[in-house]
Coordinates of C-alpha atoms and ligand atoms in Angstrom, one line a residue:
M1 CA 0.1 0.0 0.0
N2 CA 1.5 3.4 -1.0
G3 CA 1.3 6.4 1.3
L4 CA -1.3 9.1 0.4
M5 CA 1.0 12.1 0.4
M6 CA 1.6 14.5 -2.4
Q7 CA 4.2 13.5 -4.9
K8 CA 6.0 16.8 -5.1
Q9 CA 9.4 16.7 -7.1
L10 CA 12.4 18.1 -5.2
L11 CA 13.5 20.8 -7.6
I12 CA 16.1 23.6 -7.2
S13 CA 13.7 26.2 -8.5
S14 CA 11.6 25.6 -5.3
L15 CA 14.4 27.0 -3.2
I16 CA 14.4 30.5 -4.9
V17 CA 10.6 30.4 -5.0
H18 CA 10.6 29.9 -1.3
A19 CA 13.3 32.5 -0.6
D20 CA 11.3 35.0 -2.6
R21 CA 7.9 34.2 -0.9
H22 CA 9.2 34.0 2.7
H23 CA 12.4 36.1 2.8
G24 CA 11.8 38.4 -0.2
D25 CA 13.5 41.4 1.3
T26 CA 16.5 39.5 2.7
E27 CA 19.7 40.8 1.0
I28 CA 22.3 39.4 -1.2
V29 CA 25.4 41.6 -1.2
S30 CA 28.3 41.2 -3.7
R31 CA 31.7 42.7 -4.1
R32 CA 31.6 42.9 -7.9
V33 CA 34.5 42.4 -10.3
E34 CA 33.9 46.0 -11.2
G35 CA 35.2 46.8 -7.7
D36 CA 32.0 48.2 -6.1
I37 CA 29.4 46.7 -3.7
H38 CA 26.1 45.6 -5.2
R39 CA 23.1 44.8 -3.1
Y40 CA 19.7 43.5 -3.8
T41 CA 17.2 41.0 -2.4
F42 CA 16.1 37.4 -2.9
R43 CA 13.1 38.8 -4.7
D44 CA 15.3 40.6 -7.1
C45 CA 17.3 37.6 -7.6
H46 CA 14.3 35.4 -8.3
R47 CA 13.0 38.0 -10.9
R48 CA 16.3 38.1 -12.8
S49 CA 16.7 34.3 -12.6
R50 CA 13.4 34.1 -14.4
Q51 CA 14.6 36.7 -16.9
L52 CA 17.7 34.7 -17.5
A53 CA 15.6 31.5 -18.0
N54 CA 13.7 33.4 -20.7
A55 CA 16.9 34.7 -22.2
L56 CA 18.4 31.2 -22.4
T57 CA 15.3 29.9 -24.0
G58 CA 15.7 32.6 -26.6
L59 CA 19.2 31.4 -27.2
G60 CA 17.8 28.0 -28.1
I61 CA 18.8 26.3 -24.8
K62 CA 16.7 23.2 -24.2
P63 CA 16.5 21.0 -21.0
H64 CA 19.6 18.9 -20.3
D65 CA 21.8 21.3 -22.3
R66 CA 25.0 22.3 -20.4
I67 CA 25.8 25.9 -19.7
G68 CA 29.3 26.7 -18.4
T69 CA 30.4 29.4 -16.1
L70 CA 33.8 30.9 -15.3
A71 CA 32.9 33.2 -12.4
W72 CA 33.5 34.3 -8.9
N73 CA 31.2 34.3 -6.0
G74 CA 28.5 37.0 -6.9
Y75 CA 24.9 37.7 -7.5
R76 CA 25.0 37.0 -11.3
H77 CA 26.5 33.6 -10.6
M78 CA 23.7 33.1 -8.1
E79 CA 21.1 33.9 -10.9
L80 CA 22.8 31.3 -13.1
Y81 CA 22.6 28.7 -10.3
Y82 CA 18.7 29.2 -10.3
G83 CA 18.0 30.3 -13.9
V84 CA 19.9 27.4 -15.6
S85 CA 19.0 24.5 -13.2
G86 CA 15.5 25.8 -12.8
M87 CA 14.7 25.7 -16.5
G88 CA 15.9 22.1 -16.6
A89 CA 19.3 22.8 -18.2
V90 CA 22.6 21.8 -16.5
L91 CA 24.8 24.4 -14.8
H92 CA 28.5 23.5 -15.3
T93 CA 30.7 25.5 -13.1
I94 CA 34.3 25.5 -14.4
N95 CA 37.3 26.2 -12.2
P96 CA 38.9 29.2 -13.8
R97 CA 42.2 28.5 -12.0
L98 CA 42.7 25.5 -14.3
H99 CA 45.1 25.6 -17.2
E100 CA 43.4 26.7 -20.5
D101 CA 44.0 23.2 -22.0
Q102 CA 42.1 21.7 -19.1
V103 CA 39.3 24.2 -19.3
T104 CA 39.0 23.4 -23.0
Y105 CA 39.0 19.7 -22.3
I106 CA 36.3 20.1 -19.6
A107 CA 34.1 22.4 -21.8
D108 CA 34.3 19.9 -24.7
H109 CA 33.7 16.9 -22.5
A110 CA 30.7 18.5 -21.0
E111 CA 29.4 19.8 -24.5
D112 CA 28.9 23.2 -23.1
Q113 CA 26.5 25.3 -25.4
Y114 CA 27.4 28.7 -23.9
I115 CA 29.9 29.9 -21.4
F116 CA 29.2 32.9 -19.0
F117 CA 32.3 34.6 -17.6
D118 CA 33.3 37.4 -15.2
L119 CA 35.5 40.0 -16.9
T120 CA 38.6 38.9 -14.9
F121 CA 38.6 35.8 -17.0
L122 CA 38.6 37.6 -20.4
P123 CA 42.2 36.5 -21.2
L124 CA 41.2 32.9 -20.5
V125 CA 38.1 33.1 -22.6
K126 CA 40.2 34.6 -25.5
A127 CA 42.6 31.7 -25.2
I128 CA 39.8 29.0 -25.3
A129 CA 37.3 30.8 -27.6
G130 CA 38.3 29.3 -30.9
R131 CA 39.0 25.9 -29.4
C132 CA 35.8 24.8 -27.6
K133 CA 34.0 22.5 -30.1
T134 CA 30.4 22.8 -28.9
V135 CA 30.3 26.4 -27.5
K136 CA 28.0 28.6 -29.6
G137 CA 28.9 31.8 -27.8
F138 CA 30.3 33.5 -24.6
I139 CA 28.4 35.8 -22.4
A140 CA 30.4 38.6 -20.4
M141 CA 28.7 39.0 -17.0
T142 CA 28.7 42.8 -17.1
D143 CA 26.7 45.7 -18.5
R144 CA 27.1 47.3 -22.0
A145 CA 29.3 50.1 -20.8
R146 CA 32.0 47.7 -19.6
M147 CA 31.8 45.3 -22.5
P148 CA 35.2 44.4 -23.9
T149 CA 35.8 45.9 -27.4
D150 CA 37.8 44.2 -30.1
S151 CA 38.0 41.0 -28.0
G152 CA 38.0 38.8 -31.1
I153 CA 35.6 36.5 -29.3
P154 CA 33.0 35.1 -31.7
G155 CA 29.4 35.5 -30.6
L156 CA 30.3 37.6 -27.5
L157 CA 27.1 38.7 -25.6
C158 CA 26.4 41.1 -22.8
Y159 CA 24.7 39.6 -19.7
E160 CA 22.9 42.8 -18.6
E161 CA 21.5 43.3 -22.1
L162 CA 20.2 39.6 -22.2
I163 CA 18.5 40.2 -18.8
D164 CA 17.1 43.6 -19.8
H165 CA 15.6 42.3 -23.0
S166 CA 13.9 39.4 -21.3
S167 CA 10.6 39.2 -19.6
P168 CA 10.3 38.1 -15.9
D169 CA 7.2 36.2 -16.8
Y170 CA 8.4 32.6 -16.5
A171 CA 6.8 29.6 -14.8
W172 CA 9.5 27.2 -13.5
P173 CA 8.7 23.8 -15.2
T174 CA 8.1 20.7 -13.1
F175 CA 10.1 17.6 -14.1
D176 CA 11.6 14.4 -12.5
E177 CA 13.6 15.3 -9.5
N178 CA 16.3 12.8 -10.7
T179 CA 17.1 15.2 -13.6
A180 CA 20.7 16.5 -13.7
S181 CA 21.0 20.0 -12.2
T182 CA 24.7 20.8 -11.9
L183 CA 28.1 19.4 -13.2
C184 CA 31.4 19.9 -11.4
Y185 CA 34.7 18.3 -12.5
T186 CA 37.1 16.9 -9.9
S187 CA 40.3 18.6 -9.5
G188 CA 42.2 15.3 -10.0
T189 CA 45.9 15.5 -10.0
T190 CA 46.4 12.5 -12.3
G191 CA 44.4 11.6 -15.5
H192 CA 41.6 13.7 -17.0
P193 CA 39.2 15.6 -14.7
K194 CA 36.1 13.6 -14.0
G195 CA 32.6 15.1 -14.1
V196 CA 30.3 14.6 -11.1
L197 CA 26.7 15.2 -12.2
Y198 CA 24.4 16.2 -9.3
S199 CA 20.6 15.9 -9.6
H200 CA 17.9 18.2 -8.2
R201 CA 17.0 15.5 -5.7
S202 CA 20.5 14.9 -4.5
S203 CA 21.1 18.7 -4.2
L204 CA 17.9 19.2 -2.2
L205 CA 18.6 16.3 0.1
H206 CA 22.1 17.6 0.7
T207 CA 20.7 21.1 1.4
Y208 CA 18.3 19.8 4.0
A209 CA 20.9 17.8 5.7
A210 CA 23.7 20.4 5.6
A211 CA 21.6 23.1 7.1
L212 CA 20.7 21.2 10.2
P213 CA 21.9 22.4 13.7
D214 CA 24.5 19.7 14.1
A215 CA 25.7 20.3 10.5
L216 CA 26.3 23.9 9.3
N217 CA 23.6 25.2 11.7
C218 CA 22.2 27.8 9.3
S219 CA 19.1 29.9 10.1
A220 CA 17.3 33.1 9.0
R221 CA 19.3 35.0 11.7
D222 CA 22.5 34.2 9.9
V223 CA 24.6 36.3 7.5
I224 CA 26.7 33.8 5.5
L225 CA 29.9 34.7 3.6
P226 CA 31.1 31.8 1.4
V227 CA 34.7 32.3 0.6
V228 CA 34.6 28.8 -0.8
P229 CA 34.1 29.3 -4.5
M230 CA 30.8 28.8 -6.4
F231 CA 32.9 27.3 -9.2
H232 CA 33.9 24.3 -7.0
V233 CA 31.2 22.0 -5.6
N234 CA 28.4 24.6 -5.4
A235 CA 30.3 26.6 -2.6
W236 CA 29.6 23.6 -0.3
G237 CA 25.9 24.1 -1.0
L238 CA 25.6 27.5 0.6
P239 CA 23.8 29.3 -2.2
Y240 CA 21.1 26.6 -1.8
I241 CA 21.1 26.6 2.0
A242 CA 20.7 30.3 2.2
C243 CA 17.5 30.2 0.2
M244 CA 16.1 27.3 2.2
V245 CA 16.6 29.0 5.6
G246 CA 16.4 32.6 4.5
A247 CA 19.9 33.7 5.5
K248 CA 21.5 36.9 4.1
L249 CA 24.3 36.1 1.6
V250 CA 27.5 38.1 1.2
F251 CA 29.6 37.2 -1.8
P252 CA 33.3 38.4 -1.8
G253 CA 33.9 38.3 -5.6
P254 CA 37.6 38.1 -6.5
A255 CA 38.9 39.9 -3.4
L256 CA 40.0 37.0 -1.2
D257 CA 42.9 38.7 0.6
G258 CA 42.7 39.1 4.3
K259 CA 42.1 42.9 4.3
S260 CA 39.2 42.8 1.8
L261 CA 37.6 39.8 3.5
H262 CA 37.8 41.4 7.0
E263 CA 36.2 44.7 5.6
L264 CA 33.3 42.7 4.2
L265 CA 32.9 40.6 7.2
E266 CA 32.6 43.7 9.4
A267 CA 30.6 45.8 7.1
E268 CA 27.9 43.3 6.5
Q269 CA 27.9 41.8 10.0
V270 CA 28.5 38.3 8.8
T271 CA 27.9 35.6 11.4
L272 CA 29.1 32.5 9.5
S273 CA 31.8 32.1 6.9
A274 CA 33.3 29.1 5.0
G275 CA 36.6 28.4 3.4
V276 CA 39.7 26.3 3.1
P277 CA 42.5 26.6 5.7
T278 CA 44.9 28.5 3.3
V279 CA 42.3 31.4 2.9
W280 CA 41.9 31.6 6.8
Q281 CA 45.6 31.7 7.1
G282 CA 45.6 35.0 5.1
L283 CA 42.7 36.4 7.1
L284 CA 44.1 35.5 10.5
N285 CA 47.5 37.0 9.5
H286 CA 45.8 40.2 8.6
V287 CA 43.9 40.5 11.9
E288 CA 46.9 39.5 13.9
Q289 CA 49.1 42.2 12.3
T290 CA 46.5 45.0 12.4
G291 CA 45.1 44.1 15.9
Q292 CA 41.5 43.8 14.6
K293 CA 38.8 41.6 15.8
F294 CA 35.6 40.1 14.4
A295 CA 32.5 42.0 15.6
S296 CA 29.7 39.6 14.5
M297 CA 31.3 36.4 13.2
T298 CA 30.9 33.6 15.7
R299 CA 31.4 30.5 13.5
T300 CA 33.5 29.5 10.5
I301 CA 33.3 26.4 8.5
V302 CA 36.8 25.0 7.7
G303 CA 37.1 22.2 5.2
G304 CA 38.7 21.0 1.9
A305 CA 41.8 20.2 3.9
A306 CA 42.5 19.4 7.5
C307 CA 42.1 22.3 9.9
P308 CA 45.4 22.7 11.9
P309 CA 44.6 22.6 15.7
A310 CA 46.6 25.8 16.0
M311 CA 44.1 27.5 13.7
L312 CA 41.1 26.2 15.8
R313 CA 42.7 27.5 18.9
M314 CA 43.6 30.9 17.4
F315 CA 40.0 31.4 16.1
Q316 CA 38.5 30.5 19.4
E317 CA 40.8 32.0 22.0
G318 CA 42.0 35.1 19.9
Y319 CA 38.6 36.0 18.3
G320 CA 35.7 34.0 20.0
V321 CA 35.1 32.3 16.6
T322 CA 34.2 28.6 16.8
V323 CA 35.5 26.5 13.9
L324 CA 33.1 23.9 12.5
H325 CA 35.5 21.4 10.9
S326 CA 33.9 19.7 8.0
W327 CA 35.0 17.0 5.5
G328 CA 33.7 16.4 2.1
M329 CA 34.5 15.8 -1.6
T330 CA 33.3 16.9 -5.0
E331 CA 31.8 13.3 -5.3
L332 CA 29.8 14.0 -2.1
S333 CA 28.0 17.2 -3.2
P334 CA 30.3 17.9 -1.0
I335 CA 29.5 17.5 2.7
G336 CA 30.0 14.1 4.4
T337 CA 30.8 15.0 8.0
V338 CA 30.8 18.0 10.4
C339 CA 32.4 18.1 13.7
S340 CA 29.7 19.2 16.1
M341 CA 29.9 18.3 19.8
K342 CA 27.7 16.0 21.8
T343 CA 26.3 16.7 25.2
R344 CA 29.1 14.7 26.9
H345 CA 31.7 17.1 25.4
A346 CA 30.4 20.0 27.5
Q347 CA 32.6 18.7 30.4
L348 CA 35.8 18.7 28.4
T349 CA 38.7 21.1 29.1
P350 CA 39.5 23.5 26.2
Q351 CA 42.4 21.4 25.1
E352 CA 40.2 18.2 25.1
R353 CA 37.6 20.1 23.1
Y354 CA 40.3 21.1 20.5
D355 CA 41.3 17.5 20.2
V356 CA 37.7 16.6 19.3
Q357 CA 37.4 19.5 17.0
S358 CA 40.5 18.5 15.1
K359 CA 38.6 15.5 13.9
Q360 CA 36.4 15.8 10.8
G361 CA 33.3 14.8 12.7
R362 CA 30.1 13.0 12.5
A363 CA 28.3 11.8 9.4
L364 CA 25.3 13.9 8.2
F365 CA 22.1 11.9 8.2
G366 CA 22.1 10.3 4.8
V367 CA 25.8 9.6 4.6
D368 CA 26.8 6.1 5.7
M369 CA 30.5 5.5 6.3
K370 CA 32.9 2.8 7.3
I371 CA 36.6 2.0 7.4
V372 CA 38.1 -1.1 5.9
D373 CA 41.5 -2.8 5.9
A374 CA 43.4 -3.9 2.8
N375 CA 41.2 -7.0 2.5
G376 CA 38.1 -4.9 2.5
D377 CA 37.2 -6.1 6.1
E378 CA 35.5 -3.5 8.2
L379 CA 37.5 -2.1 11.0
P380 CA 36.2 -1.2 14.6
W381 CA 35.1 2.3 15.5
D382 CA 37.7 2.5 18.3
G383 CA 39.4 5.8 17.4
V384 CA 42.7 3.9 16.8
S385 CA 42.2 1.4 13.9
S386 CA 42.7 3.3 10.7
G387 CA 41.7 2.2 7.2
D388 CA 40.3 3.2 3.8
L389 CA 37.2 5.4 4.2
L390 CA 34.2 4.3 2.3
V391 CA 30.8 6.2 2.0
R392 CA 27.4 5.8 0.4
G393 CA 24.2 7.9 0.3
P394 CA 21.8 9.7 -1.9
W395 CA 24.3 12.6 -2.6
V396 CA 27.3 10.4 -3.3
V397 CA 28.4 9.8 -6.9
R398 CA 27.4 6.6 -8.6
D399 CA 29.2 7.1 -12.0
Y400 CA 31.3 9.8 -13.5
F401 CA 29.8 11.8 -16.3
R402 CA 30.0 10.0 -19.7
N403 CA 31.7 7.1 -17.8
E404 CA 35.1 8.8 -17.6
G405 CA 37.3 6.3 -15.8
A406 CA 36.0 3.1 -14.2
C407 CA 32.9 2.9 -12.1
P408 CA 34.0 4.6 -8.9
L409 CA 32.1 2.2 -6.7
R410 CA 33.6 -0.7 -4.9
A411 CA 31.4 -3.8 -5.0
N412 CA 31.2 -4.9 -1.4
G413 CA 28.8 -7.6 -0.6
E414 CA 25.2 -6.6 -1.4
T415 CA 25.8 -2.8 -1.6
D416 CA 28.2 -0.4 -3.3
W417 CA 30.4 1.9 -1.4
F418 CA 32.4 4.8 -2.8
P419 CA 36.2 4.6 -1.8
T420 CA 37.1 8.1 -0.9
G421 CA 40.9 7.7 -1.1
D422 CA 41.2 9.0 2.4
V423 CA 42.6 7.0 5.3
A424 CA 40.7 7.5 8.7
T425 CA 39.8 6.4 12.2
I426 CA 36.4 6.6 13.6
D427 CA 35.9 6.7 17.4
P428 CA 33.1 5.2 19.4
D429 CA 31.1 8.4 19.2
G430 CA 31.2 8.2 15.4
F431 CA 33.7 11.1 15.0
M432 CA 35.7 10.4 11.9
H433 CA 39.4 11.5 11.7
I434 CA 41.3 11.8 8.5
T435 CA 44.9 10.7 9.1
D436 CA 45.9 11.1 5.4
R437 CA 45.1 10.8 1.7
S438 CA 46.1 7.3 0.8
K439 CA 48.6 8.6 -1.6
D440 CA 50.1 11.0 0.9
V441 CA 50.8 8.4 3.7
I442 CA 54.5 8.0 4.5
K443 CA 55.5 4.4 4.5
S444 CA 58.6 4.2 6.6
G445 CA 60.2 0.8 7.2
G446 CA 56.7 -1.0 6.6
E447 CA 54.9 1.3 9.1
W448 CA 52.6 4.2 8.2
I449 CA 53.3 7.8 9.3
G450 CA 50.4 10.2 8.9
S451 CA 51.6 13.4 7.4
I452 CA 48.7 15.6 8.8
D453 CA 49.7 15.0 12.5
L454 CA 53.3 16.1 11.6
E455 CA 52.1 19.2 9.7
N456 CA 49.8 20.2 12.7
I457 CA 52.8 20.2 15.1
A458 CA 54.7 22.5 12.7
M459 CA 51.7 24.7 12.2
A460 CA 51.5 25.2 16.0
H461 CA 54.9 26.8 16.1
P462 CA 54.4 30.6 16.3
E463 CA 56.9 31.3 13.6
V464 CA 55.5 28.9 10.9
F465 CA 53.1 30.3 8.3
Q466 CA 52.4 27.1 6.4
A467 CA 53.8 23.6 6.5
A468 CA 53.5 20.5 4.4
C469 CA 54.9 17.0 5.1
I470 CA 55.7 14.6 2.3
A471 CA 57.1 11.2 1.9
A472 CA 60.8 11.5 0.6
K473 CA 62.6 8.4 -0.7
H474 CA 65.0 6.9 1.7
P475 CA 67.7 4.3 1.0
K476 CA 67.1 2.4 4.2
W477 CA 63.4 3.0 5.2
D478 CA 61.9 3.4 1.7
E479 CA 60.3 6.7 2.7
R480 CA 60.8 9.2 5.5
P481 CA 58.9 12.4 6.5
L482 CA 60.3 15.6 5.0
L483 CA 58.9 18.9 6.2
I484 CA 58.5 21.8 3.8
V485 CA 57.9 25.1 5.6
V486 CA 57.1 28.7 4.9
R487 CA 58.2 30.9 7.8
K488 CA 56.3 34.0 8.9
P489 CA 57.8 37.3 7.7
Q490 CA 60.9 38.3 9.7
S491 CA 61.3 34.9 11.2
S492 CA 64.8 33.3 11.3
L493 CA 63.5 29.9 12.6
T494 CA 66.1 27.1 12.1
R495 CA 65.7 23.4 11.3
E496 CA 66.8 22.4 14.8
E497 CA 64.5 24.8 16.6
L498 CA 61.5 23.5 14.7
L499 CA 62.4 19.8 15.1
R500 CA 62.7 20.4 18.9
A501 CA 58.9 21.1 18.7
Y502 CA 58.4 17.5 18.0
E503 CA 60.1 16.1 21.1
G504 CA 57.8 14.2 23.4
R505 CA 54.8 14.9 21.2
I506 CA 55.0 11.9 18.8
A507 CA 56.9 8.6 18.6
K508 CA 60.5 9.6 18.1
W509 CA 60.8 7.7 14.7
W510 CA 58.0 9.9 13.3
T511 CA 60.2 12.9 13.6
P512 CA 60.8 14.5 10.1
D513 CA 64.2 13.8 8.8
D514 CA 64.8 17.2 7.5
V515 CA 63.1 20.7 7.0
I516 CA 63.3 22.6 3.9
F517 CA 62.4 26.4 4.1
V518 CA 60.6 27.8 1.0
D519 CA 59.0 31.1 0.1
A520 CA 55.6 29.6 -0.8
L521 CA 53.9 26.3 -1.1
P522 CA 52.3 25.3 -4.4
L523 CA 48.5 25.7 -4.2
G524 CA 46.1 23.8 -6.5
A525 CA 43.1 25.2 -8.3
T526 CA 40.9 24.9 -5.2
G527 CA 43.5 26.4 -2.7
K528 CA 44.9 23.2 -1.4
V529 CA 48.6 22.4 -1.1
Q530 CA 49.8 20.3 -4.1
K531 CA 51.8 17.6 -2.4
N532 CA 52.4 15.8 -5.6
R533 CA 54.3 18.8 -6.9
L534 CA 56.3 18.9 -3.6
R535 CA 57.2 15.2 -4.0
E536 CA 58.4 15.9 -7.5
Q537 CA 60.6 18.7 -6.3
F538 CA 61.9 17.4 -3.0
G539 CA 61.1 13.6 -3.2
D540 CA 64.8 12.8 -3.8
H541 CA 66.1 15.2 -1.1
L542 CA 67.1 12.6 1.3
L543 CA 68.7 10.4 -1.3
A544 CA 70.9 13.3 -2.3
Q545 CA 71.9 13.7 1.4
A546 CA 72.7 10.1 1.7
D547 CA 74.9 10.3 -1.4
G548 CA 76.7 13.0 0.5
E549 CA 77.7 11.5 3.7
T550 CA 75.3 10.7 6.6
V551 CA 71.6 9.9 6.3
Q552 CA 69.6 12.2 8.5
G553 CA 67.4 11.0 11.2
A554 CA 65.8 7.6 10.6
C555 CA 65.9 7.5 14.5
R556 CA 64.4 4.1 15.2
Ligands
LIG1 P1 37.8 17.9 -3.5 O1 37.0 16.8 -4.2 O2 38.6 18.6 -4.4 O3 36.9 18.7 -2.7 O4 38.7 17.1 -2.5 C1 38.3 16.2 -1.5 C2 39.4 15.8 -0.7 O5 39.8 16.9 0.1 C3 39.0 14.7 0.3 O6 39.0 13.4 -0.2 C4 40.1 14.8 1.4 O7 41.3 14.3 1.0 C5 40.3 16.4 1.4 N1 39.5 17.0 2.5 C6 38.4 17.6 2.4 N2 38.0 18.1 3.6 C7 39.0 17.7 4.5 C8 39.2 17.9 5.9 N3 38.3 18.6 6.7 N4 40.3 17.3 6.4 C9 41.2 16.7 5.7 N5 41.0 16.5 4.3 C10 40.0 17.0 3.7

């Protein structure tokens, strides 16, 4: 017997309809590429999204067609989020930090029909314009007065003209909730990028779950500033969550330096922000140097890479900002876990709380997770056993777009699980803790050393700005930990001083064999440290030393 409840499809358009109806005068504030601050409301956003849907229809766009974007976080990108997906087409957010060859490959693979771009990316668009096989035209996200002249881009259109010439009379169509809504390519370091194709249903379920109190804890009382880009995994779902709960949105545009972010956080009274640790490093550095505080921000979501405990502590003790540590992947829409406390944690000392917060946290309802050993046998949730992390759920990838690469799922008994490539422990309370990416683990003399723990100790040193620990080849132990460090300005920290910080904090044989000081760490297109490049550059460092005379460390 079926239930007798309405069969309403879960569609992305329903989010902006809801935001308009219930939070119509709530603001969306954007720092524009043009440099000024733009502000309007959810009601305006809804109207212009409908105009955009009409404009796209006029350009011949049909359901399921892919529309690419090369854009920062801003209101026009938000209109594309709703206008494109809402009409039944597929929004393909392209990471503009990728190389032009990769962007061309991705646009071809996705068979994009049009590409919308912020003016910042004009040089990139010029480079790819003649090369993308399926793209019929490019649309500059600006007004007529600022349109580039003599760009040489065939079929170049003006966003504001398209909107102005289109009627707001548009009824969002109803269709199957399993229809594709959005496409995002993984920023894989090897092989071709792979497309993860979200559906309206998967996106809506993710939005419900991610907004909950023990997840990102978002409400109509919040002012949310996503630093995490809208061109990568839908800015962790925040543009959808804000509409669902009616939170004010603040978009930083291209200005992601500490000073610009701090100005915006203060001017718009932001309560919640979200970004990767490297962005927060810049912000914390700025407020530390200028002696500024945060007047309204009480929480910040840190994810995309492990949040160093030193950063947790600095946010909390220096600025009264609680870090919500979260883990996710492009293949998970992206949120899998968030580190929110349970009642029992209220009794903990501050240090014990930081130890819990350093973990990536508990699975959202909807995400099932487990850890397995090399044979695929499940490991206990004892907080000690570490193994490959597998997940499944309604917003986890089943197949990559157009079957790029093998089916990602690992057959395991009756059900399929997605192998994340991360190595983790899970404690009896269900808190998952990533110890490494499987390819970053350091295998020393047959034992595993987790690079994240070693980085965290370096990051806790007051003179360290950034640190990465890699596996360096070693003649005796196969691999040994090598620390690559960026010092804070004016610091003259030495190798010996830094290695002293490890004494008594880890097993002695985990101590890095050497420290290399560099001016900057290589960051990938999503702001994460590229350890593969560090391995290419410094992987033979210890071999070179061994060729010299003594082999450093190897202190077991
Ligand atoms: P991406 O698909 O580019 O978003 O990258 C996903 C990967 O980022 C995950 O598989 C993890 O290796 C890493 N990651 C994301 N969040 C965290 C976190 N909080 N701590 C450690 N690693 C993380």
